[in-house]
Coordinates of C-alpha atoms in Angstrom, one line a residue:
M1 CA 79.0 93.9 91.3
E2 CA 74.7 94.3 92.1
A3 CA 75.2 90.6 93.5
R4 CA 77.5 91.6 95.9
G5 CA 76.1 94.8 96.8
E6 CA 72.9 93.2 97.1
L7 CA 73.8 90.5 99.1
S8 CA 75.6 93.0 102.1
T9 CA 72.2 94.9 102.3
K10 CA 69.7 92.2 101.6
P11 CA 70.2 89.1 104.1
V12 CA 69.1 86.1 101.8
Q13 CA 65.4 84.7 102.1
S14 CA 66.1 81.0 101.1
P15 CA 65.5 78.1 104.0
R16 CA 69.3 76.5 105.4
S17 CA 70.7 74.2 103.4
T18 CA 73.7 72.2 104.8
T19 CA 76.5 73.6 102.7
K20 CA 75.1 77.1 103.0
K21 CA 76.0 78.4 99.5
I22 CA 74.7 81.1 97.5
S23 CA 74.5 79.6 94.1
F24 CA 75.8 81.0 90.9
E25 CA 72.0 80.6 89.2
E26 CA 70.3 81.8 92.0
D27 CA 72.8 85.5 92.0
S28 CA 71.5 85.1 88.1
T29 CA 67.9 85.1 88.7
K30 CA 68.4 87.9 91.2
V31 CA 70.6 89.6 88.2
S32 CA 68.0 89.0 86.2
S33 CA 64.8 89.8 88.1
E34 CA 66.1 93.4 89.3
A35 CA 66.7 94.1 86.3
L36 CA 63.3 95.7 84.8
P37 CA 62.5 97.8 87.9
N38 CA 65.7 99.9 87.6
A39 CA 65.1 100.6 83.9
V40 CA 61.8 101.6 84.8
F41 CA 62.8 104.4 87.3
F42 CA 65.8 105.4 85.2
T43 CA 63.0 105.9 82.5
L44 CA 61.1 107.7 85.0
F45 CA 63.8 109.9 86.4
F46 CA 64.8 111.3 83.9
S47 CA 61.4 111.7 82.3
V48 CA 60.0 113.8 84.9
V49 CA 63.4 115.8 85.0
Y50 CA 62.9 116.5 81.6
F51 CA 59.0 117.0 82.1
L52 CA 58.9 119.6 84.7
L53 CA 61.9 121.6 82.9
S54 CA 59.5 121.9 80.5
R55 CA 56.7 123.2 82.0
W56 CA 58.9 126.1 83.9
R57 CA 60.6 127.0 81.5
E58 CA 56.9 127.3 80.1
K59 CA 55.5 129.6 83.2
I60 CA 58.6 131.8 82.7
R61 CA 58.2 132.4 78.9
T62 CA 54.6 133.3 80.4
S63 CA 55.4 135.3 83.3
T64 CA 52.9 132.1 85.5
P65 CA 54.3 132.4 89.2
L66 CA 56.7 129.3 89.5
H67 CA 54.6 128.3 92.9
L68 CA 50.9 127.8 90.8
V69 CA 51.2 124.4 90.4
T70 CA 48.5 121.8 88.3
S71 CA 48.1 118.2 89.9
S72 CA 50.1 116.7 87.3
E73 CA 53.2 118.7 88.0
I74 CA 52.2 117.4 91.8
V75 CA 52.1 114.4 90.5
A76 CA 55.6 114.7 88.5
I77 CA 57.0 115.9 91.3
F78 CA 56.5 113.8 94.1
A79 CA 57.2 110.9 90.9
L80 CA 60.6 112.8 90.2
I81 CA 62.0 112.3 94.5
A82 CA 60.4 108.5 94.9
S83 CA 62.3 108.0 91.6
F84 CA 65.7 109.5 93.3
I85 CA 64.9 107.7 96.1
Y86 CA 65.6 104.7 94.6
L87 CA 68.6 105.8 92.6
L88 CA 70.4 106.5 95.3
G89 CA 70.0 103.5 97.1
F90 CA 71.2 101.9 93.6
F91 CA 74.5 103.4 93.3
G92 CA 75.1 101.9 96.9
I93 CA 73.9 104.2 99.8
D94 CA 71.9 101.3 101.5
F95 CA 70.8 103.1 104.7
V96 CA 69.0 104.8 102.5
K97 CA 67.9 101.6 100.2
S98 CA 67.5 99.5 103.8
L99 CA 64.2 102.8 104.9
I100 CA 62.3 102.0 101.2
L101 CA 62.9 98.0 100.9
R102 CA 62.9 97.0 104.9
P103 CA 63.1 93.2 104.9
S104 CA 61.0 91.2 106.8
T105 CA 61.4 90.3 110.9
D106 CA 62.0 86.2 109.8
V107 CA 65.1 87.6 107.7
W108 CA 66.7 89.7 111.0
N109 CA 66.5 87.2 112.9
S110 CA 68.7 84.7 110.3
E111 CA 72.2 85.6 112.3
D112 CA 74.0 82.4 111.0
D113 CA 72.8 83.0 107.9
E114 CA 74.1 86.1 107.8
E115 CA 77.5 85.6 109.7
E116 CA 78.2 83.1 106.7
N117 CA 77.6 85.5 104.3
E118 CA 80.1 87.9 105.7
V119 CA 82.6 84.6 105.9
L120 CA 82.2 83.7 102.4
L121 CA 82.5 88.0 101.0
C122 CA 85.7 88.0 103.0
K123 CA 87.3 85.3 101.5
E124 CA 86.7 86.1 98.2
D125 CA 88.3 90.0 99.1
A126 CA 90.7 87.8 101.1
P127 CA 93.9 87.1 98.1
K128 CA 94.6 84.0 96.7
V129 CA 98.8 83.4 97.4
P130 CA 100.3 86.1 99.8
C131 CA 103.0 88.3 98.9
G132 CA 105.8 86.8 100.5
Q133 CA 109.9 86.9 100.9
A134 CA 110.8 85.2 98.6
L135 CA 107.3 84.6 96.9
D136 CA 106.7 86.7 93.2
C137 CA 103.0 88.3 94.3
S138 CA 101.8 89.3 91.1
V139 CA 98.7 86.7 91.0
P140 CA 96.6 87.7 87.6
G141 CA 93.8 89.3 87.6
A142 CA 94.3 89.3 91.4
P143 CA 93.4 93.7 93.0
V144 CA 96.0 95.4 94.5
I145 CA 96.3 94.9 98.3
S146 CA 97.3 98.6 100.5
F147 CA 99.5 98.5 102.9
Q148 CA 96.3 99.0 105.4
K149 CA 94.5 96.2 104.2
V150 CA 97.3 93.9 105.7
F151 CA 96.3 95.4 109.0
D152 CA 92.3 95.3 108.4
E153 CA 92.5 91.7 107.1
K154 CA 92.3 88.9 110.0
P155 CA 94.5 86.6 110.4
E156 CA 93.8 82.9 109.1
R157 CA 92.9 81.1 112.2
V158 CA 93.6 77.5 113.1
T159 CA 91.1 75.7 111.9
T160 CA 91.7 72.0 112.5
E161 CA 90.2 70.3 116.0
E162 CA 93.9 69.2 116.1
D163 CA 95.3 72.0 116.1
E164 CA 93.1 73.0 117.9
E165 CA 93.7 71.2 121.1
I166 CA 97.6 71.6 120.2
V167 CA 96.7 75.4 120.3
K168 CA 95.1 74.8 124.1
A169 CA 98.2 72.4 125.0
V170 CA 100.7 75.0 124.1
V171 CA 98.6 77.7 126.3
A172 CA 97.4 75.9 128.8
G173 CA 102.4 75.4 128.8
T174 CA 101.7 71.0 129.2
T175 CA 103.1 71.2 125.6
P176 CA 106.3 73.5 125.2
S177 CA 106.4 76.1 122.2
Y178 CA 109.9 74.5 121.3
S179 CA 108.6 71.4 120.4
L180 CA 106.5 72.1 118.4
E181 CA 108.5 71.2 115.0
S182 CA 109.6 68.3 115.9
K183 CA 106.6 66.6 117.1
L184 CA 104.8 67.9 114.0
G185 CA 107.0 67.0 112.0
D186 CA 105.7 70.3 109.5
C187 CA 107.3 73.7 109.9
K188 CA 104.5 75.4 108.7
R189 CA 102.1 74.3 110.4
A190 CA 103.9 75.3 113.9
A191 CA 104.9 78.3 112.9
A192 CA 100.7 79.3 112.6
I193 CA 100.0 76.8 115.7
R194 CA 102.9 79.3 118.3
R195 CA 101.9 82.2 116.1
E196 CA 97.3 81.4 117.4
A197 CA 98.9 80.4 121.0
L198 CA 100.9 83.6 121.3
E199 CA 97.8 85.8 120.3
R200 CA 95.7 83.8 123.0
L201 CA 98.1 84.0 125.8
T202 CA 99.0 88.1 125.5
G203 CA 95.7 89.2 124.2
K204 CA 97.5 91.2 121.0
S205 CA 97.1 91.2 117.6
L206 CA 99.4 89.6 115.3
S207 CA 97.6 90.8 111.9
G208 CA 99.6 93.2 110.1
L209 CA 103.3 90.2 110.3
P210 CA 103.2 87.5 107.7
L211 CA 102.7 84.3 108.1
D212 CA 102.9 82.3 104.6
G213 CA 104.5 82.7 101.9
F214 CA 108.3 81.4 104.0
D215 CA 109.8 78.7 103.5
Y216 CA 110.1 77.5 107.8
E217 CA 111.9 74.0 107.4
S218 CA 115.2 76.6 105.5
I219 CA 115.7 77.9 108.9
L220 CA 114.7 75.5 111.0
G221 CA 118.1 74.5 113.5
Q222 CA 119.9 77.5 110.8
C223 CA 119.7 80.8 111.0
C224 CA 115.7 81.4 113.7
E225 CA 114.1 79.7 116.4
M226 CA 109.4 78.9 117.6
P227 CA 109.2 81.5 114.6
I228 CA 105.8 83.5 114.3
G229 CA 105.8 85.0 111.1
Y230 CA 108.6 87.6 109.5
V231 CA 109.2 90.5 108.7
Q232 CA 109.8 92.3 105.9
I233 CA 112.5 95.1 104.6
P234 CA 112.3 96.9 101.2
V235 CA 115.2 96.6 99.3
G236 CA 115.9 99.4 97.2
I237 CA 119.4 99.5 94.2
A238 CA 122.3 101.8 94.3
G239 CA 123.9 102.2 91.5
P240 CA 125.5 101.0 89.1
L241 CA 128.6 101.4 91.5
L242 CA 131.4 101.0 89.3
L243 CA 134.2 99.7 91.1
N244 CA 137.6 97.8 89.4
G245 CA 136.3 98.5 86.1
R246 CA 133.0 96.5 86.5
E247 CA 129.8 97.7 87.7
Y248 CA 127.8 96.4 90.3
S249 CA 124.4 97.5 92.0
V250 CA 124.2 96.9 94.9
P251 CA 120.8 95.8 97.3
M252 CA 120.1 97.7 100.0
A253 CA 117.7 96.9 102.6
T254 CA 117.0 99.5 104.6
T255 CA 113.2 101.3 105.9
E256 CA 115.7 105.1 106.4
G257 CA 114.6 107.4 103.5
C258 CA 116.7 109.3 101.8
L259 CA 120.3 106.5 102.3
V260 CA 119.1 104.2 98.5
A261 CA 118.7 107.5 96.9
S262 CA 121.5 109.9 98.9
T263 CA 124.4 105.9 98.0
N264 CA 123.0 106.0 94.5
R265 CA 124.4 109.7 94.2
G266 CA 127.8 109.0 95.1
C267 CA 127.9 106.0 92.9
K268 CA 126.5 108.3 90.1
A269 CA 129.4 110.9 91.1
I270 CA 131.8 108.4 91.0
H271 CA 131.5 106.1 87.6
L272 CA 130.8 110.0 86.5
S273 CA 134.5 110.2 87.0
G274 CA 136.1 107.2 85.9
G275 CA 135.2 104.5 89.2
A276 CA 137.2 103.6 92.4
S277 CA 139.5 101.3 92.9
S278 CA 139.6 98.9 96.0
V279 CA 142.4 96.4 98.0
L280 CA 142.0 94.2 99.8
L281 CA 144.7 94.5 102.7
K282 CA 144.1 90.9 105.7
D283 CA 141.7 88.0 105.0
G284 CA 141.3 86.5 108.8
M285 CA 138.1 85.9 110.9
T286 CA 139.8 85.3 114.7
R287 CA 139.1 83.4 118.2
A288 CA 140.7 84.4 121.5
P289 CA 139.6 81.7 124.6
V290 CA 140.5 82.6 127.9
V291 CA 142.4 80.4 129.8
R292 CA 143.0 80.6 133.7
F293 CA 146.9 79.2 135.8
S294 CA 147.8 78.3 139.0
T295 CA 150.6 81.4 138.8
A296 CA 150.8 84.4 136.0
K297 CA 155.2 82.1 135.1
R298 CA 153.2 79.5 133.7
A299 CA 150.5 81.7 131.5
A300 CA 153.7 83.5 130.1
D301 CA 155.2 79.6 129.4
L302 CA 152.1 79.3 127.3
K303 CA 152.3 82.1 126.0
L304 CA 156.2 81.5 124.7
Y305 CA 155.1 78.1 123.0
L306 CA 152.3 78.9 121.5
E307 CA 154.5 82.6 119.8
D308 CA 157.4 81.0 119.3
P309 CA 157.7 79.7 115.2
L310 CA 158.9 76.3 115.3
N311 CA 155.7 75.4 117.0
S312 CA 153.4 76.9 114.3
E313 CA 153.6 74.6 111.5
T314 CA 152.1 71.7 114.7
L315 CA 149.5 73.7 115.4
A316 CA 148.9 74.5 112.5
V317 CA 148.1 70.5 112.0
V318 CA 146.2 70.3 114.7
F319 CA 143.7 73.9 114.3
N320 CA 143.3 73.3 109.6
R321 CA 141.5 69.5 110.5
S322 CA 138.6 71.7 111.3
S323 CA 138.1 71.9 108.1
R324 CA 138.9 71.7 104.2
F325 CA 138.8 75.5 104.8
A326 CA 140.3 76.6 107.3
R327 CA 143.5 77.8 107.7
L328 CA 145.1 79.4 110.4
Q329 CA 147.3 83.1 109.7
G330 CA 148.6 83.5 113.5
I331 CA 148.0 83.5 117.6
K332 CA 148.4 86.7 119.0
C333 CA 148.5 85.7 123.6
A334 CA 148.2 88.9 126.1
I335 CA 148.7 88.3 129.6
A336 CA 146.1 89.4 132.5
G337 CA 148.0 87.6 135.6
K338 CA 147.4 84.4 135.9
N339 CA 144.6 84.5 132.0
L340 CA 146.1 84.3 128.9
Y341 CA 144.3 85.8 125.6
M342 CA 144.4 83.5 123.0
R343 CA 143.7 85.7 119.1
F344 CA 143.8 82.5 116.6
T345 CA 143.4 84.4 113.1
C346 CA 142.4 82.2 110.1
S347 CA 141.3 82.1 107.0
T348 CA 137.6 80.8 105.9
G349 CA 136.8 80.8 102.7
D350 CA 133.8 82.0 101.8
A351 CA 132.3 81.4 104.8
M352 CA 132.1 84.6 107.1
G353 CA 134.0 81.7 109.8
M354 CA 133.2 82.5 113.0
N355 CA 131.9 78.9 114.0
M356 CA 134.8 77.2 111.3
V357 CA 137.3 79.4 113.4
S358 CA 135.9 78.0 116.9
K359 CA 135.8 74.8 116.1
G360 CA 139.4 75.2 115.0
V361 CA 140.4 76.6 118.3
Q362 CA 138.8 73.7 119.7
N363 CA 140.8 71.6 117.9
V364 CA 144.0 73.4 119.7
L365 CA 142.9 73.6 123.4
D366 CA 142.0 70.5 123.1
F367 CA 145.6 69.5 121.7
L368 CA 147.7 71.7 124.9
Q369 CA 145.9 70.1 127.0
T370 CA 149.0 67.3 126.6
D371 CA 151.8 69.3 127.3
F372 CA 149.9 72.3 130.3
P373 CA 147.3 69.8 132.2
D374 CA 146.6 72.8 134.2
M375 CA 145.2 74.9 132.1
D376 CA 141.6 76.1 133.2
V377 CA 139.7 77.1 129.8
I378 CA 137.4 79.6 131.5
G379 CA 136.1 80.1 128.2
I380 CA 136.1 79.8 124.0
S381 CA 136.1 83.2 123.7
G382 CA 137.5 86.2 125.7
N383 CA 136.4 89.2 123.7
F384 CA 140.4 89.5 122.6
C385 CA 138.6 88.6 119.6
S386 CA 136.4 90.7 119.2
D387 CA 132.8 90.1 117.8
K388 CA 129.6 92.1 117.9
K389 CA 131.6 95.0 119.9
P390 CA 133.5 98.2 119.0
A391 CA 137.1 97.4 120.3
A392 CA 140.4 98.6 119.1
V393 CA 142.2 95.2 119.0
N394 CA 139.9 94.6 115.7
W395 CA 140.2 98.9 114.6
I396 CA 144.4 98.0 114.4
E397 CA 143.9 94.6 114.1
G398 CA 141.7 94.0 111.9
R399 CA 138.6 90.8 111.6
G400 CA 137.0 89.4 108.6
K401 CA 139.0 91.9 105.4
S402 CA 140.5 94.7 106.1
V403 CA 139.7 97.2 102.7
V404 CA 140.8 100.4 101.6
C405 CA 138.9 102.0 98.5
E406 CA 139.8 104.7 96.9
A407 CA 138.5 107.6 93.6
I408 CA 139.4 110.5 93.1
I409 CA 136.1 112.7 91.7
K410 CA 136.1 115.3 89.5
G411 CA 135.8 118.5 89.5
D412 CA 132.5 119.4 87.4
V413 CA 131.0 116.4 89.4
V414 CA 131.7 117.6 92.6
R415 CA 130.0 121.0 91.9
K416 CA 127.3 119.2 89.6
V417 CA 126.0 116.2 91.2
L418 CA 127.5 116.7 94.4
K419 CA 126.7 120.8 94.5
T420 CA 130.0 121.6 96.5
S421 CA 133.2 122.1 96.1
V422 CA 136.6 120.5 96.5
E423 CA 137.1 122.8 99.3
S424 CA 134.2 123.0 101.3
L425 CA 134.3 118.8 101.2
V426 CA 138.1 119.0 102.3
E427 CA 137.5 121.3 105.4
L428 CA 134.5 119.6 106.6
N429 CA 135.8 116.5 106.8
I430 CA 138.2 117.3 108.7
L431 CA 137.0 119.0 110.8
K432 CA 133.8 116.9 111.1
N433 CA 135.6 113.4 110.6
L434 CA 138.5 113.5 111.8
T435 CA 138.7 116.5 114.5
G436 CA 134.7 115.5 115.9
S437 CA 135.6 112.4 116.3
A438 CA 138.0 112.2 118.4
M439 CA 136.9 114.5 120.3
A440 CA 134.1 112.9 120.8
G441 CA 136.3 109.6 121.8
A442 CA 135.0 107.6 118.5
L443 CA 137.1 104.8 118.0
G444 CA 136.7 103.9 114.9
G445 CA 133.9 106.1 113.8
F446 CA 136.2 108.7 111.8
N447 CA 132.9 108.5 109.0
A448 CA 129.7 110.3 108.3
H449 CA 127.8 107.0 108.8
A450 CA 129.2 104.6 107.6
S451 CA 127.0 101.9 109.4
N452 CA 124.0 102.8 107.2
I453 CA 125.5 101.1 104.0
V454 CA 127.1 98.1 106.6
A455 CA 123.6 97.5 108.1
A456 CA 121.3 97.6 104.8
I457 CA 123.8 95.3 102.6
Y458 CA 123.7 93.0 105.7
I459 CA 120.2 92.6 105.8
A460 CA 119.7 92.4 102.0
T461 CA 122.5 90.1 101.9
G462 CA 121.6 87.4 105.0
Q463 CA 124.9 87.9 106.6
D464 CA 124.7 88.6 110.9
P465 CA 123.8 92.3 111.3
A466 CA 125.1 92.2 114.6
Q467 CA 128.2 92.7 113.3
N468 CA 128.3 95.5 111.9
V469 CA 128.7 96.9 115.0
E470 CA 132.6 96.6 114.3
S471 CA 132.5 95.7 110.7
S472 CA 132.1 99.3 109.9
H473 CA 134.6 101.2 111.6
C474 CA 135.9 103.4 109.0
I475 CA 138.5 106.4 108.8
T476 CA 137.0 108.4 105.6
M477 CA 140.0 111.4 104.2
M478 CA 139.4 113.7 101.8
E479 CA 142.4 115.5 99.9
A480 CA 142.0 118.1 97.1
V481 CA 144.7 117.2 94.7
N482 CA 146.1 117.7 90.9
D483 CA 146.5 121.9 91.8
G484 CA 143.0 121.7 94.0
K485 CA 140.6 121.0 91.2
D486 CA 140.3 117.8 92.3
L487 CA 138.9 115.5 94.8
H488 CA 140.8 112.5 96.8
I489 CA 138.5 110.3 98.3
S490 CA 139.0 106.8 100.3
V491 CA 137.8 104.5 103.6
T492 CA 140.0 102.5 105.3
M493 CA 138.3 99.2 106.8
P494 CA 139.8 97.2 108.6
S495 CA 137.1 94.6 109.8
I496 CA 134.8 94.6 107.0
E497 CA 132.7 90.8 108.4
V498 CA 130.8 88.8 105.6
G499 CA 130.5 85.5 103.7
T500 CA 128.5 84.4 101.6
V501 CA 128.1 80.5 102.4
G502 CA 126.1 79.6 106.0
G503 CA 123.7 81.3 108.0
G504 CA 121.6 83.9 106.2
T505 CA 122.9 83.6 103.1
Q506 CA 121.4 80.5 102.5
L507 CA 117.7 82.5 102.1
A508 CA 116.0 82.8 99.4
S509 CA 115.5 86.3 98.6
Q510 CA 119.0 86.7 100.2
L511 CA 120.1 84.4 98.0
A512 CA 119.0 86.7 94.9
C513 CA 120.6 89.6 96.8
L514 CA 123.7 87.2 96.5
N515 CA 123.6 86.7 92.8
L516 CA 122.6 90.2 91.9
L517 CA 126.6 91.0 93.2
G518 CA 127.7 87.6 91.7
V519 CA 128.7 86.5 94.6
K520 CA 126.2 83.5 95.0
G521 CA 127.7 81.5 97.4
A522 CA 131.1 79.3 97.0
N523 CA 133.9 80.0 94.8
R524 CA 135.0 76.4 92.9
E525 CA 137.5 78.2 91.6
S526 CA 139.4 80.5 94.0
P527 CA 137.8 78.9 98.0
G528 CA 136.7 82.7 99.5
A529 CA 137.1 84.5 96.3
N530 CA 133.2 85.7 96.4
S531 CA 133.6 86.5 100.0
R532 CA 136.4 88.5 99.3
L533 CA 134.6 90.4 96.7
L534 CA 131.5 91.0 98.4
A535 CA 133.7 93.1 101.4
T536 CA 135.4 95.1 98.8
I537 CA 131.8 96.5 97.0
V538 CA 131.0 97.3 100.4
A539 CA 133.7 99.2 101.2
G540 CA 133.3 100.3 97.6
A541 CA 129.0 101.1 99.0
V542 CA 130.6 103.3 101.7
L543 CA 132.9 105.6 99.9
A544 CA 129.6 106.8 97.3
G545 CA 127.0 106.7 100.8
E546 CA 130.3 108.9 102.5
L547 CA 131.2 111.0 99.4
S548 CA 127.0 112.2 98.9
L549 CA 126.0 113.0 102.9
M550 CA 129.5 114.6 102.7
S551 CA 128.3 116.6 100.2
A552 CA 124.8 116.7 101.2
L553 CA 125.9 118.5 105.0
A554 CA 127.8 121.1 103.1
A555 CA 125.8 122.2 101.0
G556 CA 122.9 122.6 103.9
Q557 CA 121.2 120.0 102.0
L558 CA 120.3 117.2 105.0
V559 CA 117.6 118.6 107.5
K560 CA 116.2 120.0 104.0
S561 CA 115.7 116.4 102.1
H562 CA 115.1 114.2 104.7
M563 CA 111.8 117.2 105.5
K564 CA 111.0 115.9 102.1
Y565 CA 111.5 112.0 101.5
N566 CA 112.1 111.0 105.6
R567 CA 108.6 112.1 106.8
S568 CA 106.0 109.6 107.4
S569 CA 102.3 111.5 108.1
K570 CA 100.8 108.1 108.5
D571 CA 100.1 107.1 112.5
A572 CA 101.1 103.4 113.6
S573 CA 99.3 103.1 116.2
N574 CA 96.0 103.3 115.1
T575 CA 97.1 100.7 112.4
A576 CA 96.6 97.2 114.5
S577 CA 96.4 96.3 118.3

């Protein structure tokens, strides 16, 4: 402690060495040499204080004026002031100490030594292992690093001459940033160089964006191009969710306060009422190419051919060649003039299946060119699928997994846990989720906040967050049952698009969340079982979230809870520039 404080206030007065480092022996000598004067001043300070207090107490007893001081008292007063100033410096007030112990002028001129001492101290204070997305951040003996410190610390700069030359080439535009991984063969190094070049080009600091602690090899050619770091999102746990007789701890990655707590309260209400049950209604991913003919009649001819049951087996054989898991279920066609939209539906095992179904569709299109050579393929996706857009076809026909989940919440639980009544919930659901959504012209949005829960689980488990658009299509129904004593609540979600293999599910953090739910990877005994189970868990969590939020609205608790838990006093504009 003393050695570090001394380094920060008094530059070292020693000749420059080749290494320019302070040895352990020098630090020990410095500490021992300071021990004697420190002890002297401590003793002097308390002795003088005791002497003066004794003298002044004697004057009070003998009625002697206090302002009449003897020479010994004057000396004692000066000794008190001197020792007090020294002790101020000893306990860390550097500017006072610098006034008393002013260094020589030749030391102030050694700027290089000062800069190196600061660098050494920064390296000592820096965390040895950065907190990564999939690493254990508990380093034994390491200091706790606050969120603010992440912004305050300077990021590690490119150090080698070779890397510096590459950075300059990227900044100059002679080396494309996207080619760094292939040129260097080191994804982590490529990300660091790209990051440094970006900071120089933009003049903006990325110190708050973590770089270390992530496996950049795992995302190469799969998840993200031209990485410069990764974003940290906290993951909370809601549950246990009692669904179909099993308990699940549901991971939710979110930055919205109250969301996890609210969903957790819904899980509690469901658990106390005996749990929820869910049923998978349909499982099929879709892709809809658009083709064009010279006449509408030719488009109709292809439509009739595709929908003829006699051709279904042939088309299925062609389609299924694309994968051992892809199985064609059906083709639904729609005509717009000379244009034909063909909506293929197929099972995809435990994968979400967009790539799988696209390959199967391409096989069928190539096959159809033989009998329909005048067919012009405009695009393998014609938006009749429909992917990542709100669409009535998904709401009506379904896409991915179609699930319905229900529970009967006991009246006592409604009153004691949810702090409302069955009658209030039923009325609010009709006026808000049904009538209100209809007034707004909602498409699949007959719910309170299904997308909140879907998005949080999707991010935590490595799903495609953009597919939250159609995956959060949901209608929430509430009804008083058992002579009005209890509440029946259900959510119907026709297009939950999830997978447990491929994409972001392979990343370490997301894989851990899938493992928590018991749906990690592919199910070898029953292909597709893991992804179907994940879809039912999503629906169960949505049921819990709907139940809790609607109760908060009925009881008038929403604004109060968000003002308490979803407000930040931190000024983010001053954290980094």
